[in-house]
mmCIF file of C-alpha atoms and ligand atoms in Angstrom:
data_model
loop_
_atom_site.group_PDB
_atom_site.id
_atom_site.type_symbol
_atom_site.label_atom_id
_atom_site.label_comp_id
_atom_site.label_asym_id
_atom_site.label_seq_id
_atom_site.Cartn_x
_atom_site.Cartn_y
_atom_site.Cartn_z
ATOM 1 C CA MET A 204 -14.358 18.079 -26.708
ATOM 2 C CA SER A 205 -11.030 19.230 -25.602
ATOM 3 C CA VAL A 206 -9.963 18.642 -22.279
ATOM 4 C CA ILE A 207 -7.149 20.148 -19.804
ATOM 5 C CA VAL A 208 -5.552 18.577 -17.552
ATOM 6 C CA ARG A 209 -4.613 20.885 -13.841
ATOM 7 C CA THR A 210 -3.294 20.997 -10.262
ATOM 8 C CA ALA A 211 -6.530 20.769 -8.027
ATOM 9 C CA THR A 212 -6.194 23.863 -5.856
ATOM 10 C CA PRO A 213 -8.353 23.452 -2.378
ATOM 11 C CA GLY A 214 -11.858 24.862 -4.068
ATOM 12 C CA SER A 215 -11.435 23.097 -6.538
ATOM 13 C CA ALA A 216 -14.111 21.101 -7.419
ATOM 14 C CA GLN A 217 -13.458 17.241 -7.296
ATOM 15 C CA LEU A 218 -15.050 14.025 -8.828
ATOM 16 C CA PRO A 219 -16.337 11.906 -5.434
ATOM 17 C CA ARG A 220 -14.138 8.835 -5.007
ATOM 18 C CA ILE A 221 -16.939 6.410 -6.283
ATOM 19 C CA ILE A 222 -17.647 7.305 -9.768
ATOM 20 C CA GLY A 223 -19.951 5.137 -12.026
ATOM 21 C CA GLY A 224 -20.355 2.666 -9.128
ATOM 22 C CA ARG A 225 -16.959 2.125 -8.854
ATOM 23 C CA ALA A 226 -14.512 3.212 -6.381
ATOM 24 C CA ALA A 227 -11.753 4.676 -7.712
ATOM 25 C CA GLY A 228 -9.654 4.283 -4.246
ATOM 26 C CA PRO A 229 -10.272 2.315 -0.674
ATOM 27 C CA GLU A 230 -12.221 4.334 1.530
ATOM 28 C CA GLU A 231 -9.299 4.552 3.855
ATOM 29 C CA TRP A 232 -6.906 5.825 0.511
ATOM 30 C CA GLU A 233 -6.285 9.034 2.930
ATOM 31 C CA GLN A 234 -6.362 7.685 6.642
ATOM 32 C CA TRP A 235 -4.302 5.511 5.811
ATOM 33 C CA SER A 236 -1.685 8.005 3.686
ATOM 34 C CA GLU A 237 1.611 8.343 4.738
ATOM 35 C CA GLU A 238 2.880 11.716 2.475
ATOM 36 C CA PRO A 239 1.090 14.315 1.345
ATOM 37 C CA GLY A 240 0.265 14.566 -2.831
ATOM 38 C CA HIS A 241 -1.217 17.070 -5.193
ATOM 39 C CA ASP A 242 -4.323 16.820 -6.690
ATOM 40 C CA LEU A 243 -4.849 17.098 -11.106
ATOM 41 C CA VAL A 244 -8.362 17.822 -11.934
ATOM 42 C CA ALA A 245 -9.260 17.287 -15.557
ATOM 43 C CA GLN A 246 -11.599 19.575 -17.018
ATOM 44 C CA ASP A 247 -13.886 20.114 -20.344
ATOM 45 C CA ASP A 248 -15.287 23.688 -21.067
ATOM 46 C CA SER A 249 -17.508 23.630 -18.433
ATOM 47 C CA ARG A 250 -17.020 20.666 -15.729
ATOM 48 C CA VAL A 251 -14.197 18.925 -13.754
ATOM 49 C CA VAL A 252 -14.271 15.224 -15.513
ATOM 50 C CA GLY A 253 -11.548 13.363 -13.918
ATOM 51 C CA GLY A 254 -8.843 13.438 -11.507
ATOM 52 C CA ILE A 255 -5.877 11.721 -10.284
ATOM 53 C CA HIS A 256 -3.618 11.952 -6.996
ATOM 54 C CA VAL A 257 0.211 12.276 -6.811
ATOM 55 C CA SER A 258 2.601 11.039 -4.370
ATOM 56 C CA LEU A 259 6.083 11.361 -3.991
ATOM 57 C CA VAL A 260 7.676 7.985 -1.285
ATOM 58 C CA SER A 261 10.396 8.591 -1.573
ATOM 59 C CA ARG A 262 12.452 10.970 -3.304
ATOM 60 C CA SER A 263 12.462 8.658 -6.291
ATOM 61 C CA GLU A 264 9.149 6.651 -6.777
ATOM 62 C CA ALA A 265 6.487 8.030 -7.349
ATOM 63 C CA TRP A 266 2.709 6.461 -6.595
ATOM 64 C CA LEU A 267 -0.177 8.031 -8.573
ATOM 65 C CA GLU A 268 -4.132 6.424 -6.714
ATOM 66 C CA ASN A 269 -8.043 7.651 -7.217
ATOM 67 C CA LEU A 270 -7.756 7.573 -11.413
ATOM 68 C CA ARG A 271 -11.346 8.692 -12.082
ATOM 69 C CA VAL A 272 -13.793 9.635 -15.454
ATOM 70 C CA HIS A 273 -16.789 10.736 -15.432
ATOM 71 C CA PRO A 274 -18.549 8.075 -17.097
ATOM 72 C CA ASP A 275 -20.006 10.182 -19.160
ATOM 73 C CA VAL A 276 -17.030 10.872 -20.799
ATOM 74 C CA TRP A 277 -15.251 6.771 -20.832
ATOM 75 C CA GLY A 278 -13.571 6.005 -23.721
ATOM 76 C CA ARG A 279 -12.019 8.961 -24.754
ATOM 77 C CA GLY A 280 -8.529 8.930 -23.545
ATOM 78 C CA ILE A 281 -8.983 11.526 -20.168
ATOM 79 C CA ALA A 282 -7.576 8.403 -17.976
ATOM 80 C CA VAL A 283 -4.629 8.094 -19.421
ATOM 81 C CA GLN A 284 -4.284 12.160 -20.265
ATOM 82 C CA LEU A 285 -4.461 12.238 -16.378
ATOM 83 C CA VAL A 286 -2.038 9.559 -15.769
ATOM 84 C CA LYS A 287 0.977 11.040 -18.178
ATOM 85 C CA GLU A 288 -0.070 15.049 -16.690
ATOM 86 C CA GLY A 289 0.633 12.715 -13.356
ATOM 87 C CA GLU A 290 4.121 11.384 -14.386
ATOM 88 C CA ALA A 291 5.008 15.090 -15.481
ATOM 89 C CA VAL A 292 4.484 15.990 -12.166
ATOM 90 C CA ALA A 293 5.961 12.652 -10.386
ATOM 91 C CA ARG A 294 9.343 13.946 -12.970
ATOM 92 C CA ARG A 295 9.159 17.295 -12.207
ATOM 93 C CA TYR A 296 9.433 16.312 -8.524
ATOM 94 C CA GLY A 297 12.572 14.335 -8.854
ATOM 95 C CA ALA A 298 10.950 10.363 -9.488
ATOM 96 C CA ALA A 299 12.555 7.682 -11.967
ATOM 97 C CA VAL A 300 9.661 5.114 -10.808
ATOM 98 C CA ALA A 301 5.479 5.630 -10.555
ATOM 99 C CA ARG A 302 3.795 2.663 -9.570
ATOM 100 C CA THR A 303 -0.135 2.441 -9.307
ATOM 101 C CA ALA A 304 -1.616 -0.575 -7.275
ATOM 102 C CA ILE A 305 -5.133 -2.248 -8.953
ATOM 103 C CA PRO A 306 -7.624 -4.238 -7.865
ATOM 104 C CA ALA A 307 -7.592 -7.421 -9.649
ATOM 105 C CA HIS A 308 -10.873 -8.134 -10.749
ATOM 106 C CA GLU A 309 -10.627 -4.172 -12.045
ATOM 107 C CA TYR A 310 -9.664 -4.673 -15.740
ATOM 108 C CA ALA A 311 -10.551 -1.119 -17.052
ATOM 109 C CA ALA A 312 -8.088 0.132 -15.261
ATOM 110 C CA GLN A 313 -5.785 -2.633 -15.516
ATOM 111 C CA ALA A 314 -6.788 -1.912 -20.159
ATOM 112 C CA VAL A 315 -5.507 2.492 -18.727
ATOM 113 C CA ALA A 316 -1.793 1.171 -16.757
ATOM 114 C CA GLU A 317 -1.230 -1.045 -19.942
ATOM 115 C CA ARG A 318 -2.053 1.468 -22.893
ATOM 116 C CA ALA A 319 0.380 3.906 -20.533
ATOM 117 C CA GLY A 320 3.114 1.732 -20.865
ATOM 118 C CA TYR A 321 3.189 0.097 -16.957
ATOM 119 C CA LYS A 322 4.057 -3.616 -16.633
ATOM 120 C CA PRO A 323 2.890 -5.626 -13.604
ATOM 121 C CA SER A 324 5.418 -5.819 -10.753
ATOM 122 C CA LEU A 325 3.466 -7.364 -8.428
ATOM 123 C CA ARG A 326 0.990 -9.310 -6.093
ATOM 124 C CA CYS A 327 -0.752 -8.941 -2.980
ATOM 125 C CA VAL A 328 -4.145 -9.892 -0.916
ATOM 126 C CA VAL A 329 -5.306 -7.622 1.332
ATOM 127 C CA VAL A 330 -7.320 -9.212 4.585
ATOM 128 C CA GLU A 331 -9.146 -8.189 7.580
ATOM 129 C CA ALA A 332 -10.176 -10.114 11.314
ATOM 130 C CA PRO A 333 -11.708 -8.184 13.557
ATOM 131 C CA LEU A 334 -8.476 -8.470 16.604
ATOM 132 C CA PRO A 335 -9.166 -11.727 18.823
ATOM 133 C CA SER A 336 -9.519 -11.213 22.490
ATOM 134 C CA GLY A 337 -8.985 -12.423 25.339
ATOM 135 C CA PRO A 338 -4.443 -13.107 26.071
ATOM 136 C CA ALA A 339 -2.602 -12.945 22.965
ATOM 137 C CA HIS A 340 -0.732 -16.413 21.979
ATOM 138 C CA VAL A 341 2.881 -15.603 22.290
ATOM 139 C CA PRO A 342 5.414 -18.219 21.813
ATOM 140 C CA TYR A 343 8.202 -18.710 24.907
ATOM 141 C CA ASP A 344 10.599 -19.710 22.047
ATOM 142 C CA ALA A 345 10.733 -16.404 19.607
ATOM 143 C CA PRO A 346 10.781 -13.096 22.625
ATOM 144 C CA VAL A 347 9.931 -9.733 20.874
ATOM 145 C CA HIS A 348 11.619 -7.233 20.877
ATOM 146 C CA ALA A 349 11.323 -3.061 19.519
ATOM 147 C CA LEU A 350 14.445 -3.091 18.004
ATOM 148 C CA GLY A 351 16.086 0.427 18.929
ATOM 149 C CA PRO A 352 16.837 2.045 15.722
ATOM 150 C CA ASP A 353 20.915 1.324 16.006
ATOM 151 C CA ARG A 354 19.800 -2.326 14.961
ATOM 152 C CA ALA A 355 17.236 -1.187 11.801
ATOM 153 C CA SER A 356 20.694 -2.815 9.129
ATOM 154 C CA ASP A 357 19.789 -5.527 11.035
ATOM 155 C CA LEU A 358 15.898 -5.771 10.722
ATOM 156 C CA MET A 359 16.535 -4.805 6.829
ATOM 157 C CA ARG A 360 18.419 -7.800 6.073
ATOM 158 C CA PHE A 361 16.243 -10.436 8.240
ATOM 159 C CA LEU A 362 13.714 -8.186 5.944
ATOM 160 C CA GLU A 363 15.314 -8.359 2.780
ATOM 161 C CA SER A 364 15.503 -12.221 3.191
ATOM 162 C CA THR A 365 11.452 -12.785 3.590
ATOM 163 C CA PRO A 366 9.633 -14.454 1.238
ATOM 164 C CA ALA A 367 7.351 -11.755 0.754
ATOM 165 C CA LEU A 368 10.311 -9.246 0.376
ATOM 166 C CA ALA A 369 11.564 -11.673 -2.596
ATOM 167 C CA ALA A 370 7.667 -11.460 -3.778
ATOM 168 C CA TRP A 371 7.434 -8.224 -3.950
ATOM 169 C CA HIS A 372 11.074 -7.526 -5.612
ATOM 170 C CA ARG A 373 11.818 -5.279 -2.056
ATOM 171 C CA LEU A 374 9.133 -3.304 -2.759
ATOM 172 C CA VAL A 375 6.787 -3.152 0.899
ATOM 173 C CA PRO A 376 3.631 -0.979 1.095
ATOM 174 C CA LEU A 377 3.256 1.763 3.655
ATOM 175 C CA GLY A 378 -0.618 2.523 4.095
ATOM 176 C CA TRP A 379 -1.843 1.581 0.729
ATOM 177 C CA ARG A 380 1.826 2.681 -0.894
ATOM 178 C CA PHE A 381 4.072 0.738 -2.220
ATOM 179 C CA ARG A 382 7.836 1.363 -2.209
ATOM 180 C CA ARG A 383 11.675 0.465 -1.917
ATOM 181 C CA ILE A 384 13.036 -0.573 1.048
ATOM 182 C CA ALA A 385 15.745 1.830 2.663
ATOM 183 C CA LEU A 386 17.978 1.324 6.012
ATOM 184 C CA ASP A 387 16.575 5.508 6.553
ATOM 185 C CA LEU A 388 13.014 3.942 5.998
ATOM 186 C CA VAL A 389 13.432 0.794 8.175
ATOM 187 C CA ARG A 390 15.566 3.381 10.511
ATOM 188 C CA GLY A 391 12.655 5.832 10.867
ATOM 189 C CA LEU A 392 10.036 2.769 11.402
ATOM 190 C CA LEU A 393 12.034 1.334 14.459
ATOM 191 C CA LYS A 394 12.138 5.216 15.789
ATOM 192 C CA ASP A 395 8.850 5.674 15.743
ATOM 193 C CA HIS A 396 7.917 1.964 17.129
ATOM 194 C CA ARG A 397 6.246 0.796 14.213
ATOM 195 C CA ALA A 398 7.996 -1.874 13.960
ATOM 196 C CA LEU A 399 8.804 -5.646 15.831
ATOM 197 C CA ALA A 400 10.875 -8.769 15.676
ATOM 198 C CA ALA A 401 10.965 -11.809 17.194
ATOM 199 C CA LEU A 402 14.573 -13.083 18.457
ATOM 200 C CA HIS A 403 15.851 -16.410 18.475
ATOM 201 C CA PRO A 404 16.756 -17.697 21.771
ATOM 202 C CA GLY A 405 19.602 -19.407 23.100
ATOM 203 C CA ALA A 406 22.824 -19.608 20.816
ATOM 204 C CA GLN A 407 21.426 -17.993 18.502
ATOM 205 C CA ALA A 408 20.147 -15.104 20.764
ATOM 206 C CA GLY A 409 19.589 -11.460 18.714
ATOM 207 C CA VAL A 410 19.350 -12.733 14.889
ATOM 208 C CA VAL A 411 15.948 -11.762 14.311
ATOM 209 C CA GLN A 412 13.397 -14.989 13.515
ATOM 210 C CA ALA A 413 9.917 -13.289 12.477
ATOM 211 C CA ALA A 414 9.434 -9.243 11.901
ATOM 212 C CA ALA A 415 6.175 -6.959 11.638
ATOM 213 C CA LEU A 416 5.484 -3.174 9.831
ATOM 214 C CA PHE A 417 2.819 -1.866 10.986
ATOM 215 C CA THR A 418 0.630 1.560 11.637
ATOM 216 C CA VAL A 419 -3.227 1.683 14.075
ATOM 217 C CA ARG A 420 -5.168 4.444 11.242
ATOM 218 C CA GLY A 421 -7.747 4.946 12.570
ATOM 219 C CA ASP A 422 -9.831 1.347 13.963
ATOM 220 C CA ALA A 423 -7.366 -0.360 12.107
ATOM 221 C CA VAL A 424 -3.826 -1.461 13.074
ATOM 222 C CA VAL A 425 -2.448 -1.825 9.410
ATOM 223 C CA LEU A 426 0.797 -4.624 9.574
ATOM 224 C CA ALA A 427 2.317 -3.672 5.742
ATOM 225 C CA VAL A 428 4.759 -6.517 6.184
ATOM 226 C CA LEU A 429 4.412 -9.777 8.513
ATOM 227 C CA ASP A 430 6.795 -12.878 7.782
ATOM 228 C CA GLY A 431 9.178 -14.860 8.992
ATOM 229 C CA SER A 432 9.617 -18.834 11.401
ATOM 230 C CA PRO A 433 5.903 -19.887 12.368
ATOM 231 C CA PRO A 434 6.153 -19.187 16.140
ATOM 232 C CA GLY A 435 8.380 -15.837 15.781
ATOM 233 C CA MET A 436 4.668 -14.683 13.344
ATOM 234 C CA GLN A 437 2.400 -15.735 15.936
ATOM 235 C CA ALA A 438 4.450 -14.039 18.559
ATOM 236 C CA VAL A 439 5.197 -10.735 16.628
ATOM 237 C CA PHE A 440 1.412 -10.873 15.497
ATOM 238 C CA GLY A 441 0.294 -11.599 19.635
ATOM 239 C CA THR A 442 2.773 -8.621 20.656
ATOM 240 C CA VAL A 443 1.077 -6.307 17.829
ATOM 241 C CA THR A 444 -2.697 -6.939 18.815
ATOM 242 C CA GLU A 445 -2.325 -6.479 22.377
ATOM 243 C CA ASP A 446 -0.297 -3.359 22.250
ATOM 244 C CA VAL A 447 -2.671 -1.963 19.911
ATOM 245 C CA ARG A 448 -5.527 -2.511 22.000
ATOM 246 C CA ALA A 449 -4.558 -0.458 23.495
ATOM 247 C CA ALA A 450 -4.783 2.375 21.345
ATOM 248 C CA GLU A 451 -8.664 1.745 20.837
ATOM 249 C CA ALA A 452 -7.743 0.056 17.322
ATOM 250 C CA THR A 453 -10.334 -2.909 16.609
ATOM 251 C CA ARG A 454 -9.518 -5.054 13.609
ATOM 252 C CA ALA A 455 -6.580 -6.113 11.419
ATOM 253 C CA ALA A 456 -5.284 -5.444 7.872
ATOM 254 C CA ILE A 457 -2.721 -7.170 6.617
ATOM 255 C CA PHE A 458 -0.713 -6.870 3.437
ATOM 256 C CA ALA A 459 0.202 -10.402 2.170
ATOM 257 C CA PRO A 460 2.035 -11.557 -1.279
ATOM 258 C CA GLU A 461 -0.807 -14.340 -0.730
ATOM 259 C CA LEU A 462 -3.518 -15.774 1.804
ATOM 260 C CA ARG A 463 -1.562 -19.125 2.793
ATOM 261 C CA SER A 464 1.237 -17.034 4.473
ATOM 262 C CA LEU A 465 -1.028 -16.014 7.100
ATOM 263 C CA GLU A 466 -2.193 -19.806 7.536
ATOM 264 C CA THR A 467 0.409 -19.523 10.719
ATOM 265 C CA LEU A 468 -1.576 -16.968 12.894
ATOM 266 C CA ASP A 469 -5.245 -18.996 12.800
ATOM 267 C CA VAL A 470 -7.130 -15.607 12.960
ATOM 268 C CA ARG A 471 -10.522 -17.013 11.956
ATOM 269 C CA GLY A 472 -12.229 -14.673 9.388
ATOM 270 C CA TRP A 473 -10.221 -12.986 7.612
ATOM 271 C CA THR A 474 -11.723 -11.635 4.628
ATOM 272 C CA PRO A 475 -10.840 -9.918 1.797
ATOM 273 C CA HIS A 476 -10.455 -6.245 1.378
ATOM 274 C CA PRO A 477 -13.471 -4.993 -0.203
ATOM 275 C CA TRP A 478 -11.944 -2.250 -2.192
ATOM 276 C CA CYS A 479 -9.668 -5.399 -3.559
ATOM 277 C CA PRO A 480 -11.203 -8.662 -2.980
ATOM 278 C CA GLU A 481 -8.901 -10.406 -5.323
ATOM 279 C CA GLY A 482 -5.927 -8.796 -4.464
ATOM 280 C CA LEU A 483 -3.779 -5.970 -6.224
ATOM 281 C CA VAL A 484 -1.781 -6.078 -9.027
ATOM 282 C CA VAL A 485 0.673 -3.036 -8.505
ATOM 283 C CA VAL A 486 2.369 -1.954 -11.595
ATOM 284 C CA GLU A 487 5.190 -0.034 -12.811
ATOM 285 C CA LYS A 488 6.524 2.654 -15.499
ATOM 286 C CA SER A 489 9.995 4.211 -15.214
ATOM 287 C CA LEU A 490 10.132 7.608 -15.770
ATOM 288 C CA ALA A 491 13.794 8.296 -17.145
ATOM 289 C CA SER A 492 14.131 9.636 -20.408
HETATM 290 C C1 LIG B 779 -10.933 3.234 -15.388
HETATM 291 C C2 LIG B 779 -11.208 4.880 -15.673
HETATM 292 C C3 LIG B 779 -10.041 6.027 -15.070
HETATM 293 C C4 LIG B 779 -10.665 4.305 -17.021
HETATM 294 O O1 LIG B 779 -11.178 5.492 -17.069
HETATM 295 P P1 LIG B 779 -11.325 6.495 -19.560
HETATM 296 O O2 LIG B 779 -11.362 8.061 -19.325
HETATM 297 O O3 LIG B 779 -12.429 5.840 -20.031
HETATM 298 O O4 LIG B 779 -9.965 5.269 -19.885
HETATM 299 P P2 LIG B 779 -8.710 6.124 -21.437
HETATM 300 O O5 LIG B 779 -9.906 6.451 -22.475
HETATM 301 O O6 LIG B 779 -8.007 6.659 -20.724
HETATM 302 O O7 LIG B 779 -8.305 4.785 -22.043
HETATM 303 C C5 LIG B 779 -7.099 3.830 -22.251
HETATM 304 C C6 LIG B 779 -7.143 2.785 -22.317
HETATM 305 O O8 LIG B 779 -8.363 1.457 -21.199
HETATM 306 C C7 LIG B 779 -8.801 0.719 -21.946
HETATM 307 N N1 LIG B 779 -10.339 0.882 -21.503
HETATM 308 C C8 LIG B 779 -10.632 2.281 -21.000
HETATM 309 N N2 LIG B 779 -11.864 0.789 -19.800
HETATM 310 C C9 LIG B 779 -12.365 0.300 -20.053
HETATM 311 C C10 LIG B 779 -12.747 -1.212 -20.129
HETATM 312 N N3 LIG B 779 -13.883 -0.631 -19.559
HETATM 313 N N4 LIG B 779 -12.433 -1.963 -20.734
HETATM 314 C C11 LIG B 779 -12.279 -2.396 -22.001
HETATM 315 N N5 LIG B 779 -10.980 -1.146 -21.815
HETATM 316 C C12 LIG B 779 -10.987 -0.083 -21.292
HETATM 317 C C13 LIG B 779 -9.617 1.577 -23.779
HETATM 318 O O9 LIG B 779 -9.730 1.144 -24.630
HETATM 319 C C14 LIG B 779 -8.110 2.442 -23.532
HETATM 320 O O10 LIG B 779 -7.683 1.589 -24.827
HETATM 321 P P3 LIG B 779 -7.091 2.097 -26.045
HETATM 322 O O11 LIG B 779 -6.886 3.312 -26.276
HETATM 323 O O12 LIG B 779 -6.370 1.292 -26.411
HETATM 324 O O13 LIG B 779 -8.352 2.157 -26.676
HETATM 325 C C15 LIG B 779 -12.814 4.670 -15.876
HETATM 326 O O14 LIG B 779 -13.324 3.894 -15.998
HETATM 327 C C16 LIG B 779 -13.465 5.294 -14.385
HETATM 328 O O15 LIG B 779 -13.080 5.808 -13.646
HETATM 329 N N6 LIG B 779 -13.158 3.893 -13.563
HETATM 330 C C17 LIG B 779 -13.752 4.186 -12.792
HETATM 331 C C18 LIG B 779 -12.803 4.406 -11.101
HETATM 332 C C19 LIG B 779 -11.669 3.429 -10.921
HETATM 333 O O16 LIG B 779 -12.168 2.368 -11.133
HETATM 334 N N7 LIG B 779 -10.724 3.733 -11.449
HETATM 335 C C20 LIG B 779 -9.594 2.672 -11.348
HETATM 336 C C21 LIG B 779 -8.842 2.437 -10.008
HETATM 337 S S1 LIG B 779 -7.376 1.414 -10.393
#
């Protein structure tokens, strides 16, 4: 059986996200997506047998997701073929690196990534909880501000100093897609009111002690990063919670290097996201050469 991979058109048949009882991507992958992309489909003589989605998350970084192959034809190299075609599209748009996130328990997908030349880059947990009701706990010694875009470099410097960004090698997840933090990105998030910072009071007034990058998608506020001093994290999380309740969010989803880093929030009932109950492994490959 020969399989060709081509770019999908709006009318193309596509495999569903859940195939062979396994989810190729999280339920919210489209709702949380930040940028458009390209769907590729693998087709044999008579039908669609696979698919992958490719997005450019910056001028030089690509993100692959929703890789899936029909169970009838598993083990014939079609996933690797889809990944290679996805990389070719990414290269054509100028990407020098490609990444994807794989649930830590999905060994088949990790085997595909390894076979295609990807190396593990970082690990991440994604946890969810209903938004706490009632007044949020906002410590008095961590005043929270929506910084103006002119403070982008301060915020970026702070974020780069956090354990979260050290563990993630300066990558941040927006939606499910990680990309390198950059000044333009931080400035854009500040302009869009998608960042909050807790500042030090007193002698150090104005210096950032904690920060969050977040957005509301559907019923969820998605926190891409939340790090800093314990009172600062509590203050930022409390303020985000109060702000997004007005936008009708009822749950929070947080990306973090490890669950322990969120203990200070004292939120009962964090549950792992069902797509990645043991967390995510982000893998990457250079597309140079
Ligand atoms: C994961 C998936 C895409 C693999 O598709 P595939 O076409 O069977 O994969 P390939 O044939 O290209 O396999 C590539 C390599 O991975 C290995 N591999 C694939 N499935 C494997 C499995 N279940 N266990 C161990 N290794 C596996 C193959 O052995 C092969 O290595 P090899 O060439 O050295 O033998 C397919 O199982 C699938 O659609 N799963 C459901 C959706 C999903 O989990 N998507 C990934 C989300 S991150």
